[in-house]
XYZ file of C-alpha atoms in Angstrom:
782
model
C 6.947 -14.650 -62.887
C 2.930 -14.476 -63.101
C 1.047 -11.542 -61.904
C 0.015 -13.585 -58.830
C 3.316 -14.339 -57.374
C 6.412 -11.616 -57.164
C 9.783 -12.258 -56.425
C 12.178 -10.310 -54.743
C 15.699 -11.111 -54.679
C 17.373 -8.882 -52.418
C 20.739 -10.200 -51.061
C 20.492 -14.120 -51.955
C 17.164 -13.448 -50.231
C 13.199 -13.311 -51.171
C 10.559 -11.363 -50.297
C 7.090 -13.336 -51.940
C 3.957 -10.728 -52.086
C 0.939 -13.014 -50.869
C -1.235 -13.883 -53.423
C -4.361 -11.447 -53.735
C -6.682 -14.304 -52.660
C -4.500 -14.701 -49.866
C -4.092 -11.217 -48.949
C -7.808 -10.058 -48.621
C -9.229 -12.955 -46.319
C -6.554 -11.539 -44.298
C -7.322 -8.257 -44.140
C -8.248 -7.099 -40.324
C -11.709 -5.988 -39.707
C -11.705 -3.301 -36.047
C -14.757 -2.311 -34.223
C -14.992 -0.222 -30.655
C -17.124 1.750 -29.198
C -16.504 3.651 -25.527
C -17.417 1.498 -22.705
C -17.713 3.039 -18.520
C -14.676 5.908 -20.208
C -12.310 3.638 -21.789
C -12.492 2.378 -25.458
C -13.398 -0.945 -25.673
C -11.968 -2.367 -28.872
C -12.666 -5.875 -31.241
C -10.764 -7.238 -34.387
C -10.446 -10.232 -35.763
C -9.593 -11.257 -38.859
C -4.945 -11.143 -38.912
C -4.641 -13.366 -35.293
C -5.071 -17.280 -35.304
C -6.602 -18.093 -38.852
C -7.212 -21.774 -38.826
C -8.949 -21.592 -35.853
C -12.941 -21.461 -36.440
C -12.494 -17.864 -35.297
C -10.785 -15.564 -33.326
C -10.093 -12.063 -31.901
C -8.263 -9.470 -30.307
C -9.648 -7.335 -27.295
C -8.169 -3.888 -26.065
C -9.522 -2.370 -23.196
C -7.120 0.548 -22.380
C -4.320 -1.173 -23.178
C -5.206 -4.035 -22.043
C -5.008 -6.997 -24.825
C -5.923 -9.959 -25.017
C -6.408 -13.035 -27.874
C -8.878 -14.979 -27.886
C -9.795 -18.441 -29.943
C -12.553 -21.422 -30.509
C -11.536 -25.253 -32.180
C -14.620 -27.637 -32.097
C -13.981 -31.734 -32.680
C -15.191 -32.461 -36.054
C -16.870 -35.949 -34.114
C -18.913 -36.333 -31.463
C -16.756 -37.809 -28.178
C -18.182 -41.120 -27.154
C -19.432 -42.765 -24.029
C -19.388 -39.403 -22.302
C -22.412 -38.719 -20.455
C -21.365 -34.236 -20.222
C -20.158 -31.388 -22.403
C -16.461 -31.562 -23.525
C -16.160 -27.406 -22.435
C -12.771 -26.752 -22.200
C -11.591 -22.849 -21.523
C -8.562 -22.439 -21.014
C -6.764 -19.034 -19.401
C -2.965 -18.414 -20.293
C -0.739 -15.516 -18.529
C 2.285 -14.922 -20.671
C 4.610 -12.482 -18.270
C 5.473 -10.444 -21.137
C 3.022 -9.263 -21.211
C 3.554 -7.487 -18.312
C 7.765 -6.717 -19.164
C 8.110 -9.101 -16.764
C 11.013 -12.294 -16.872
C 10.243 -15.505 -13.969
C 12.399 -14.616 -11.326
C 13.637 -18.153 -11.278
C 16.815 -17.903 -11.631
C 16.528 -22.482 -12.720
C 13.324 -21.637 -15.290
C 12.505 -19.535 -17.276
C 9.130 -20.242 -19.083
C 5.544 -20.308 -17.593
C 5.427 -22.932 -15.796
C 1.792 -24.550 -14.506
C -1.396 -22.066 -14.329
C -1.224 -19.753 -10.712
C -3.991 -20.051 -8.635
C -5.006 -17.097 -10.199
C -4.474 -18.144 -13.310
C -7.373 -20.747 -12.241
C -9.956 -18.850 -10.924
C -9.844 -16.607 -14.752
C -10.922 -19.353 -16.385
C -13.388 -20.773 -13.916
C -14.931 -17.771 -13.820
C -15.117 -17.497 -17.283
C -16.223 -21.217 -17.745
C -18.619 -20.271 -15.371
C -20.283 -17.487 -17.630
C -20.343 -18.654 -21.473
C -21.347 -22.989 -20.179
C -24.909 -22.879 -19.463
C -25.376 -20.809 -22.899
C -24.444 -24.265 -24.623
C -26.788 -27.094 -25.542
C -25.536 -29.540 -23.187
C -26.242 -32.784 -25.022
C -23.478 -31.993 -28.046
C -20.348 -34.062 -27.365
C -18.259 -32.735 -29.572
C -14.416 -30.911 -27.772
C -14.984 -27.140 -27.818
C -11.530 -25.460 -26.798
C -11.614 -21.476 -25.956
C -8.431 -20.562 -25.282
C -7.456 -16.573 -23.706
C -3.994 -15.391 -24.135
C -3.717 -12.462 -22.882
C -0.882 -10.100 -24.451
C -0.548 -6.943 -22.820
C -0.686 -5.991 -19.186
C -1.284 -2.631 -18.223
C -1.283 -3.181 -14.929
C -4.143 -0.405 -14.567
C -7.365 -2.540 -16.231
C -7.476 -6.193 -15.494
C -7.117 -8.146 -17.890
C -11.038 -11.177 -16.260
C -13.094 -8.956 -17.500
C -11.247 -8.571 -21.205
C -11.377 -12.010 -20.602
C -14.646 -12.348 -20.235
C -16.182 -10.481 -23.498
C -13.065 -11.791 -25.544
C -14.796 -15.151 -24.825
C -18.435 -13.990 -25.597
C -16.990 -12.655 -28.480
C -15.015 -15.211 -30.231
C -18.431 -17.686 -29.839
C -20.529 -14.988 -31.604
C -18.562 -15.276 -35.308
C -18.083 -18.560 -34.242
C -20.442 -20.110 -35.450
C -21.823 -22.565 -32.713
C -25.142 -24.124 -31.373
C -24.495 -21.092 -27.940
C -26.637 -18.174 -27.268
C -24.603 -15.832 -26.249
C -23.421 -12.821 -26.413
C -22.787 -11.859 -22.840
C -21.074 -9.829 -21.353
C -19.484 -9.183 -17.625
C -18.595 -6.210 -15.649
C -16.342 -5.746 -12.529
C -18.609 -3.469 -10.088
C -16.396 -1.619 -7.343
C -17.600 0.677 -4.187
C -15.984 4.383 -2.842
C -17.374 5.945 -0.356
C -20.348 5.316 -1.447
C -20.781 5.300 -5.386
C -20.178 2.885 -7.046
C -17.133 2.465 -9.652
C -17.584 0.411 -12.953
C -14.227 -1.213 -13.926
C -12.322 0.504 -11.567
C -8.758 0.029 -11.891
C -6.323 -1.879 -9.333
C -5.861 1.592 -7.561
C -9.200 2.202 -6.661
C -10.163 -1.196 -5.579
C -8.027 -0.976 -2.656
C -9.463 1.686 -1.476
C -12.998 -0.313 -2.290
C -14.574 -1.378 -0.073
C -16.897 -4.628 -2.550
C -16.078 -5.745 -5.618
C -18.001 -7.345 -7.501
C -18.245 -9.251 -11.423
C -21.806 -9.627 -13.188
C -21.853 -11.816 -16.447
C -25.245 -12.239 -18.848
C -26.864 -9.047 -19.718
C -29.078 -6.696 -19.026
C -31.621 -8.331 -18.171
C -30.716 -11.474 -16.325
C -27.592 -13.123 -14.504
C -25.809 -16.054 -15.411
C -22.753 -15.443 -12.790
C -21.254 -13.355 -9.921
C -18.634 -12.417 -8.026
C -18.196 -10.817 -5.034
C -15.974 -10.108 -1.846
C -17.193 -7.326 0.104
C -17.157 -6.305 3.290
C -19.398 -7.065 4.930
C -22.421 -6.145 3.101
C -25.907 -5.946 3.501
C -28.512 -7.142 1.184
C -29.802 -3.827 0.014
C -27.360 -2.209 -1.658
C -25.681 -6.204 -2.493
C -28.862 -6.215 -5.234
C -28.729 -2.920 -5.733
C -24.489 -2.591 -7.171
C -25.629 -5.816 -9.220
C -28.712 -3.719 -10.877
C -26.381 -1.026 -11.275
C -23.480 -3.579 -13.248
C -26.036 -5.143 -15.534
C -27.493 -2.218 -17.083
C -23.365 -1.148 -18.334
C -22.900 -4.828 -19.689
C -25.285 -3.479 -22.834
C -23.038 -1.312 -24.637
C -20.143 -4.147 -24.397
C -22.938 -6.683 -25.982
C -23.597 -4.159 -28.844
C -21.187 -3.682 -29.943
C -20.351 -7.588 -30.012
C -23.399 -7.131 -32.243
C -21.865 -4.760 -34.235
C -19.141 -7.247 -35.438
C -21.760 -10.370 -36.116
C -23.790 -8.281 -38.531
C -20.590 -7.132 -40.387
C -18.917 -10.815 -40.174
C -20.640 -13.846 -42.649
C -20.466 -15.828 -39.285
C -19.834 -19.574 -40.773
C -22.055 -21.328 -39.115
C -21.079 -25.651 -38.616
C -22.163 -27.692 -41.131
C -24.286 -30.823 -39.865
C -21.774 -33.402 -40.297
C -23.203 -36.250 -42.554
C -23.420 -39.400 -41.071
C -23.308 -43.142 -43.421
C -25.978 -45.584 -41.860
C -26.664 -48.747 -43.354
C -30.529 -50.679 -43.172
C -28.861 -52.806 -39.990
C -27.723 -49.402 -37.876
C -31.375 -48.190 -38.875
C -33.053 -50.687 -38.045
C -30.668 -50.827 -34.738
C -31.713 -47.062 -34.371
C -35.635 -47.177 -34.638
C -35.453 -50.555 -32.271
C -32.854 -48.407 -29.532
C -36.242 -45.553 -30.022
C -38.838 -48.594 -29.160
C -36.716 -49.252 -25.780
C -36.394 -45.936 -24.384
C -40.078 -45.274 -25.169
C -40.959 -48.635 -22.832
C -38.473 -47.402 -20.395
C -40.259 -43.390 -20.007
C -43.490 -45.291 -19.600
C -42.266 -47.381 -17.010
C -39.608 -44.670 -15.246
C -43.225 -42.392 -15.276
C -44.787 -44.133 -13.804
C -42.232 -46.099 -10.806
C -39.791 -42.448 -10.132
C -43.106 -40.703 -7.866
C -43.651 -44.253 -6.407
C -39.877 -45.497 -6.155
C -38.667 -42.122 -5.192
C -41.487 -40.501 -2.997
C -42.862 -43.428 -1.304
C -41.678 -42.448 1.950
C -38.647 -40.032 3.432
C -35.297 -40.330 2.367
C -33.579 -38.868 4.945
C -29.770 -39.435 3.898
C -28.445 -39.224 0.771
C -27.276 -43.217 1.033
C -31.506 -43.863 1.116
C -31.874 -41.916 -1.487
C -28.656 -43.811 -4.054
C -30.849 -47.007 -3.225
C -34.029 -45.890 -4.357
C -32.494 -44.829 -7.018
C -30.533 -48.675 -7.212
C -34.105 -49.880 -7.504
C -35.884 -47.347 -10.015
C -32.928 -48.519 -12.663
C -32.618 -52.134 -11.139
C -37.095 -52.444 -11.348
C -36.358 -50.822 -15.308
C -33.713 -53.912 -15.941
C -36.323 -56.147 -14.851
C -38.783 -54.966 -17.352
C -36.885 -54.542 -19.572
C -36.064 -57.916 -19.979
C -39.331 -58.833 -19.105
C -39.981 -56.885 -22.645
C -37.133 -59.007 -24.602
C -34.753 -56.284 -24.238
C -30.734 -57.162 -24.694
C -28.740 -56.506 -22.465
C -26.616 -53.714 -24.169
C -30.513 -51.989 -24.822
C -30.528 -51.941 -21.859
C -28.140 -50.616 -20.018
C -28.416 -47.767 -22.975
C -32.033 -46.722 -22.001
C -30.727 -46.765 -18.081
C -27.585 -45.019 -18.877
C -29.467 -42.481 -20.549
C -32.441 -41.996 -19.094
C -33.069 -42.941 -15.428
C -30.468 -40.151 -14.361
C -32.212 -37.377 -15.812
C -36.332 -38.440 -14.951
C -35.109 -38.692 -10.943
C -33.991 -34.827 -11.263
C -36.519 -34.550 -13.484
C -39.217 -35.457 -10.640
C -37.247 -34.167 -7.702
C -37.580 -30.526 -10.183
C -41.830 -31.236 -10.500
C -42.425 -32.418 -6.751
C -40.696 -29.005 -6.001
C -42.596 -26.813 -7.945
C -46.436 -28.714 -7.570
C -46.303 -30.132 -4.257
C -43.390 -28.048 -2.664
C -42.175 -31.105 -1.354
C -38.471 -31.894 -0.975
C -37.062 -35.120 -1.005
C -35.477 -35.628 2.410
C -39.143 -33.984 3.598
C -37.045 -30.665 4.151
C -39.088 -27.347 3.819
C -38.357 -25.125 0.996
C -36.335 -22.818 2.781
C -35.994 -25.495 6.218
C -31.405 -26.609 6.853
C -30.242 -29.721 7.645
C -28.470 -30.553 10.544
C -26.294 -28.809 12.755
C -23.355 -29.570 14.904
C -20.531 -27.457 15.219
C -17.444 -28.477 17.202
C -13.153 -26.482 18.186
C -10.451 -27.983 19.738
C -10.263 -31.546 18.039
C -6.669 -32.186 18.251
C -4.434 -31.816 20.220
C -0.951 -29.485 19.478
C -1.464 -28.232 16.900
C -2.150 -24.579 17.207
C -6.514 -24.265 16.158
C -9.191 -26.532 14.924
C -13.237 -27.182 13.775
C -15.296 -28.804 12.578
C -18.588 -28.802 10.910
C -21.822 -31.304 9.933
C -24.951 -29.595 7.869
C -25.852 -32.678 7.342
C -24.125 -35.012 5.921
C -21.458 -32.802 4.603
C -18.291 -32.339 7.279
C -15.516 -30.350 6.845
C -12.237 -30.178 9.571
C -10.664 -27.188 9.315
C -6.971 -26.761 10.814
C -5.300 -23.192 11.523
C -1.138 -23.852 11.713
C 0.087 -19.986 13.024
C 3.671 -18.977 11.514
C 6.137 -16.317 11.294
C 5.563 -12.977 9.213
C 8.252 -14.395 6.808
C 6.556 -17.479 5.872
C 3.060 -15.720 3.782
C 3.547 -16.583 0.909
C 5.719 -14.917 -2.581
C 3.020 -14.421 -5.855
C 4.508 -13.264 -9.360
C 2.627 -12.882 -12.071
C 0.572 -10.889 -14.710
C -0.234 -8.429 -11.461
C 3.615 -8.069 -11.095
C 4.958 -9.405 -7.058
C 3.279 -9.298 -3.804
C 3.081 -11.583 -0.816
C -0.537 -13.334 1.255
C -0.641 -13.412 5.301
C -3.950 -15.736 4.874
C -4.365 -18.687 2.696
C -6.793 -21.992 2.666
C -6.422 -24.387 1.109
C -8.938 -26.618 0.631
C -8.361 -30.615 -0.241
C -11.146 -33.014 -1.557
C -10.422 -37.260 -0.895
C -12.255 -39.872 -2.577
C -13.604 -41.275 0.491
C -15.281 -38.280 1.541
C -18.802 -38.952 -1.356
C -17.815 -43.072 -0.615
C -16.206 -43.876 -3.735
C -12.800 -45.156 -4.512
C -10.485 -43.585 -7.353
C -6.754 -42.861 -7.354
C -5.885 -39.576 -5.966
C -4.662 -37.087 -8.560
C -2.976 -33.320 -7.853
C -4.872 -31.375 -6.843
C -7.534 -29.783 -9.567
C -9.187 -26.095 -10.235
C -12.001 -27.149 -8.861
C -10.161 -27.902 -4.674
C -8.796 -24.030 -5.765
C -11.638 -23.078 -6.290
C -14.173 -23.705 -3.660
C -10.304 -22.692 -1.491
C -10.328 -19.115 -2.835
C -14.292 -19.109 -2.314
C -13.608 -19.607 1.685
C -10.371 -17.493 1.933
C -11.825 -14.437 0.012
C -15.068 -15.269 2.701
C -12.680 -14.547 5.743
C -10.565 -11.540 4.778
C -12.728 -9.139 5.145
C -13.150 -10.178 9.452
C -9.337 -10.333 9.439
C -7.141 -8.513 11.769
C -3.931 -6.237 10.297
C -0.645 -7.036 10.119
C -0.636 -4.471 13.665
C -3.119 -6.654 15.195
C -2.076 -9.600 13.959
C 1.321 -10.355 12.978
C 1.342 -13.850 12.316
C 1.847 -15.482 8.391
C -2.409 -17.233 9.113
C -2.624 -21.241 6.767
C -6.103 -23.233 7.268
C -6.306 -26.577 5.519
C -10.103 -27.608 4.974
C -10.317 -31.304 5.235
C -13.545 -32.304 3.373
C -14.081 -35.519 4.864
C -17.804 -35.977 3.444
C -19.824 -34.407 1.007
C -23.605 -33.901 0.098
C -23.512 -30.204 -1.466
C -21.763 -27.252 -0.908
C -18.594 -28.008 0.852
C -16.803 -24.467 0.198
C -19.820 -23.078 2.305
C -18.792 -25.927 5.443
C -14.996 -25.021 5.261
C -16.154 -21.605 5.516
C -17.866 -22.263 8.732
C -15.051 -24.440 9.436
C -12.369 -22.261 9.335
C -14.356 -19.323 11.336
C -14.159 -22.119 14.129
C -10.893 -22.717 14.083
C -9.529 -18.958 13.323
C -11.645 -18.434 16.673
C -10.023 -21.344 18.297
C -7.094 -20.763 17.647
C -6.933 -17.131 18.988
C -6.346 -15.339 15.832
C -8.305 -12.399 16.706
C -10.784 -12.331 13.774
C -13.338 -9.017 13.622
C -17.264 -11.305 13.919
C -18.143 -14.908 13.023
C -18.775 -16.012 9.084
C -20.445 -18.386 7.683
C -22.040 -19.317 4.468
C -25.422 -21.116 2.438
C -25.594 -22.055 -0.586
C -29.399 -21.660 -2.243
C -30.489 -23.668 -5.126
C -33.559 -23.261 -7.263
C -36.034 -25.393 -9.229
C -37.501 -24.089 -12.042
C -39.624 -25.676 -15.769
C -37.916 -24.711 -18.639
C -39.268 -21.602 -19.505
C -38.918 -20.098 -16.137
C -42.487 -19.265 -15.758
C -42.315 -21.204 -12.384
C -39.370 -21.568 -10.101
C -38.978 -21.653 -6.357
C -35.583 -21.048 -4.512
C -34.405 -23.461 -1.868
C -32.628 -23.269 1.105
C -28.934 -25.368 1.665
C -29.828 -27.685 -1.621
C -28.425 -31.064 -1.697
C -27.390 -34.092 -4.456
C -30.290 -34.272 -6.728
C -31.402 -31.277 -6.348
C -28.826 -29.799 -8.171
C -30.827 -30.730 -11.758
C -30.779 -28.784 -15.284
C -32.865 -25.746 -14.098
C -31.125 -25.257 -11.109
C -28.870 -23.293 -9.431
C -25.481 -23.698 -7.065
C -26.105 -19.374 -5.138
C -23.150 -19.589 -2.625
C -23.792 -16.758 -0.302
C -21.470 -15.830 3.315
C -21.192 -12.794 5.535
C -21.494 -12.134 9.102
C -25.164 -11.439 11.139
C -24.150 -7.975 9.201
C -23.135 -7.838 6.365
C -22.064 -10.150 2.423
C -18.332 -10.822 2.517
C -18.017 -12.798 -0.243
C -21.563 -13.920 -3.482
C -20.092 -17.685 -6.386
C -23.436 -18.038 -8.603
C -22.581 -20.571 -10.591
C -26.484 -21.820 -12.715
C -28.183 -24.240 -15.021
C -30.669 -21.744 -17.024
C -30.304 -19.284 -19.444
C -29.788 -16.080 -16.981
C -31.933 -15.340 -13.963
C -34.093 -12.687 -13.101
C -33.702 -9.719 -10.650
C -36.585 -11.097 -9.144
C -35.248 -14.588 -8.484
C -31.761 -12.918 -7.889
C -33.582 -10.749 -5.241
C -34.910 -13.005 -3.285
C -31.869 -15.552 -3.091
C -30.475 -13.510 -1.510
C -32.897 -12.366 1.311
C -33.978 -15.337 2.088
C -30.179 -16.470 2.499
C -29.818 -14.332 5.075
C -31.793 -15.865 7.529
C -30.315 -19.305 6.994
C -26.396 -17.549 7.509
C -27.778 -15.684 9.869
C -29.217 -19.502 11.270
C -25.537 -21.534 11.327
C -24.215 -17.822 12.771
C -26.223 -18.908 15.803
C -25.111 -22.467 15.302
C -21.579 -21.991 14.942
C -21.543 -19.917 18.180
C -22.636 -22.397 20.393
C -19.503 -23.099 20.078
C -17.082 -21.480 20.646
C -18.726 -17.186 19.696
C -15.707 -15.379 20.176
C -11.663 -15.477 19.581
C -9.554 -16.875 22.370
C -7.499 -15.120 24.402
C -4.441 -16.822 24.300
C -2.792 -18.777 21.209
C -1.738 -22.347 22.158
C 0.583 -23.272 23.913
C 2.183 -25.257 20.913
C 1.926 -21.734 18.671
C 4.868 -19.713 18.511
C 5.097 -16.137 20.035
C 5.063 -12.873 18.136
C 6.974 -9.597 19.886
C 6.333 -6.181 17.704
C 7.361 -2.800 17.761
C 8.123 -0.245 15.889
C 11.754 1.587 14.819
C 12.806 4.570 13.132
C 12.634 3.392 9.433
C 16.216 4.730 9.027
C 17.323 2.818 11.406
C 16.424 -0.805 10.770
C 20.856 -0.577 8.605
C 21.676 -0.452 12.129
C 19.337 -3.842 13.131
C 20.246 -5.871 9.678
C 23.911 -4.637 9.355
C 26.452 -5.037 7.136
C 25.343 -8.309 4.464
C 23.330 -9.076 7.781
C 26.082 -9.979 10.141
C 23.905 -8.280 13.503
C 20.465 -9.601 13.009
C 22.296 -13.173 12.140
C 24.037 -12.880 14.791
C 20.268 -12.238 16.903
C 18.791 -15.190 15.117
C 22.077 -18.022 15.788
C 22.272 -17.214 18.793
C 18.759 -17.408 19.763
C 17.151 -19.200 17.991
C 13.854 -16.754 16.494
C 13.001 -15.577 13.085
C 12.805 -11.906 12.615
C 11.005 -9.938 9.654
C 11.675 -5.906 9.600
C 8.793 -4.111 7.573
C 9.753 -1.116 5.375
C 8.036 0.644 7.879
C 9.589 -0.099 10.612
C 7.727 -2.975 11.907
C 9.981 -5.452 13.737
C 8.510 -8.745 14.628
C 10.483 -11.022 16.042
C 8.675 -15.332 16.288
C 9.682 -18.294 18.754
C 8.714 -20.457 20.525
C 10.512 -19.954 23.423
C 9.337 -16.226 25.470
C 12.763 -15.620 26.637
C 14.551 -16.591 24.118
C 11.565 -13.985 22.468
C 12.986 -11.732 24.921
C 16.412 -11.830 24.755
C 15.732 -11.280 21.333
C 14.695 -8.037 21.381
C 16.161 -6.591 23.796
C 18.944 -7.169 22.028
C 17.416 -4.609 19.163
C 15.612 -2.392 21.484
C 19.626 -1.768 23.350
C 20.769 -1.373 19.393
C 18.825 1.581 18.145
C 17.996 2.831 21.746
C 18.522 6.035 22.428
C 21.872 6.999 25.584
C 20.728 9.584 27.719
C 23.792 10.700 30.774
C 22.918 9.340 34.539
C 21.454 6.089 32.373
C 23.766 2.834 34.487
C 24.263 -0.312 32.659
C 25.802 -3.367 32.901
C 28.556 -3.728 30.441
C 31.251 -5.858 28.935
C 34.978 -4.395 29.358
C 35.433 -5.319 24.861
C 39.008 -2.971 24.562
C 42.209 -1.828 26.643
C 44.003 1.232 26.425
C 46.782 3.861 28.017
C 44.022 6.370 28.748
C 40.805 4.246 29.607
C 38.479 1.092 29.476
C 36.094 0.851 26.807
C 32.851 -0.931 27.879
C 30.286 -2.940 25.137
C 27.146 -0.850 26.471
C 24.795 -2.200 23.697
C 26.274 -5.651 21.419
C 26.389 -2.479 18.822
C 27.781 1.026 21.624
C 30.652 1.311 23.328
C 31.188 3.669 26.077
C 34.884 4.478 27.591
C 35.618 5.219 30.881
C 38.505 7.800 31.341
C 41.284 5.862 33.887
C 40.805 8.504 35.868
C 37.125 7.095 35.878
C 37.255 3.147 36.792
C 38.132 3.802 41.329
C 37.798 6.570 43.684
C 41.554 6.682 43.587
C 44.158 6.731 41.942
C 44.544 4.485 38.567
C 48.061 4.005 36.816
C 47.632 2.029 34.228
C 43.383 -0.210 33.356
C 45.332 -2.966 32.033
C 46.591 -3.614 34.973
C 43.390 -3.238 36.917
C 40.935 -4.737 34.204
C 40.965 -7.777 32.167
C 39.256 -7.810 28.680
C 36.083 -9.269 29.035
C 35.162 -8.940 32.813
C 31.253 -6.696 34.140
C 31.727 -3.764 35.415
C 28.526 -1.966 36.147
C 28.668 1.538 34.786
C 26.571 5.486 34.327
C 26.982 8.373 31.456
C 28.668 11.618 32.824
C 28.086 12.501 29.321
C 27.679 11.778 25.303
C 29.843 14.861 23.644
C 28.425 16.394 19.873
C 29.972 14.003 17.900
C 28.184 10.830 20.051
C 30.585 9.138 22.080
C 29.832 8.187 25.669
C 31.770 8.684 28.787
C 31.771 6.901 31.521
C 32.078 5.915 34.936
C 32.430 3.569 37.992
C 33.045 5.639 40.388
C 30.306 6.038 42.682
C 27.717 2.548 42.402
C 27.849 -0.094 44.775
C 27.818 -2.336 42.614
C 32.055 -2.130 42.146
C 32.392 -1.796 45.199
C 33.570 -5.667 46.078
C 35.812 -5.361 43.095
C 37.615 -1.895 43.897
C 37.859 -3.379 47.859
C 39.609 -6.980 45.583
C 42.003 -4.465 43.952
C 42.870 -2.136 48.162
C 43.676 -5.062 49.377
C 46.275 -5.813 47.321
C 47.367 -2.745 47.190
C 48.013 -2.347 51.234
C 49.935 -6.263 50.236
C 51.693 -5.486 48.422
C 53.206 -1.140 49.194
C 51.367 -0.320 46.737
C 48.494 -0.847 44.403
C 49.975 -2.831 41.906
C 49.602 -6.222 40.259
C 50.684 -8.152 43.178
C 53.854 -7.306 43.371
C 55.969 -5.084 45.426
C 56.613 -1.523 43.420
C 60.742 -0.946 42.792
C 60.507 1.425 40.310
C 61.251 -1.763 37.871
C 59.427 -3.611 35.230
C 55.591 -2.942 35.341
C 55.468 -1.908 39.018
C 56.447 1.860 37.495
C 52.933 2.127 35.897
C 50.859 1.436 39.278
C 53.439 1.994 42.059
C 51.709 3.764 45.285
C 50.935 6.789 46.687
C 54.446 7.193 47.591
C 56.207 8.040 45.210
C 55.607 10.489 41.575
C 53.110 8.244 40.380
C 56.021 6.096 39.016
C 57.138 4.050 40.522
C 57.597 3.114 44.613
C 60.760 4.640 45.479
C 62.789 6.804 43.398
C 65.816 6.239 42.323
């Protein structure tokens, strides 16, 4: 036995003490700083040691693990940077077991997980060298969620930290912070409870000097306040960045070694030949792209595609004439044309203030809005901006149709849903239609939260609302078109939204060092190149409701952000003006094909009376009327159905169940039980009253069973409610019962007594309801 390894035998099992070298390599290093009132801790060296780098980040009691791995070889034949950000929610982090009876394992990522992963991706991607073709996978796993500190900010910090020590070509670190506002005061990294009462939910990622990513939702925040909130958030990024840099200095970051590629003489000669080909191609493109691209105004996407195709064909012919082989010509065209076309578009904007479609820098493409496009559906809106076209359709449903949610933040429901679809034909392509992608989820969520601040409350409009936006044509910001289409469709459906909501996508043209730049209103195809941005802003005429910023730069200065937001307001107002020509307020009435909901409140402690034992009462109402009934814990009752008469029947039924009775009230009820001393009459589905035998008629009655039958309908009046809540009734004194008494009196006169159609001789049943000439026990005495 050596000193390097000691094996202890205990109960036939062994415990291995690791060699000291390995043990030393597992030493965990921790770095902590106070950040916005809570400790922020980054640890590395203990977990996930086979990854290129791994960290755990804890904020409060929320903890996440972030890892990164880069592939050893470059991926051939791709024209994009292969970055993968995988965000994984683990329900154990919140102490939750999946609610499904059959499936307990976590399944596909939830919508919240997809959006969090996209937010992190958009924050870190611009800082990578885009020419790399090695796969990089960042995996973020939530290990613990404390229900106070949102894991999305912690995950963003973790992603930045792990990339900072992975030895990759990444220009970090960065940080992210959430900004809320309560009663005019900014709250940084607010808890879930604070966010419930905040009128702003803003996430800013970047550095103290430059903004890389923004995600925001607000209740009509004015532009000046939004800019102030963004600046306030930036000021609070530095402490987190300082902590990451401290970790960097204390950890020996291993740079990735360059992979030595063996090159033969033939390969070297081919590479040299390719370099010459690229030189020829660049010279030709520099001369001809401005001529072909700007020889005339290319108004449509098709015209611009044709112009780019003409450039490719011209280059191919030129290289062919230079005796360049087909494979080298294809490589030059594939690597250079798109990149140099985008560069020329940017140059024309910066130097000549000229856009490829002839618009001014702050000009919007032609706008068109329509509503009521389709028959029978509950509401529709069609929005066109240039060649971007989106049809939004509204469906209204009962409150019980709302979506159930289950995740790390617990369980809940959502009554307004927006779903975005993007078909291949919308961009003139033919390709397989696969399952829903992250892009569709992200675009749908952005348009959804843009409308949330103007939606009516559940008390004002108790319907579940689903909007589906079908992208029929896409050439620049279909998500903003979906926002506009949703607003049109909701108003067409009669949903009482407070104001019209519109959206616009702002762009950027800039040179490499950002010394020159211009802001573009309403960007499209060729204008979304390197050095650009996609700055989407939605809102009403009075303020901003949502923001989503992506950039292809190393960050935006305060001046760029300020000019963009201020310039967007002018555009937004112009879009709202065009939408208002189609419909400027919600319709007063719902579609005749939409279900009707009647809502009212009852006392919460009487809900059990409406539901009944095991749901017996409420299910009886639903079965009899065909409606749906939803009851909230606060006593809000919502009855929904397509038949107005059936809905009213259900409403009356429920109101009668919980009504309070008063002496003097008159009801038409049904006889449900007969006793010797009186008749029990149903006043409402769950309440009976009793009419004593002496209260059945203005003359003497012997036995109620000989005067009434079960199922008879009679009119009664409440004469008394005793201390035990029992209701005493009378049939006397009510005109509605005169015919009943007349018929029975006639029978009495014909038969020598008020009986059942037989003479009363004091035998059989005759003695129960005998005439008045005896002692009340028969027609004749024995």
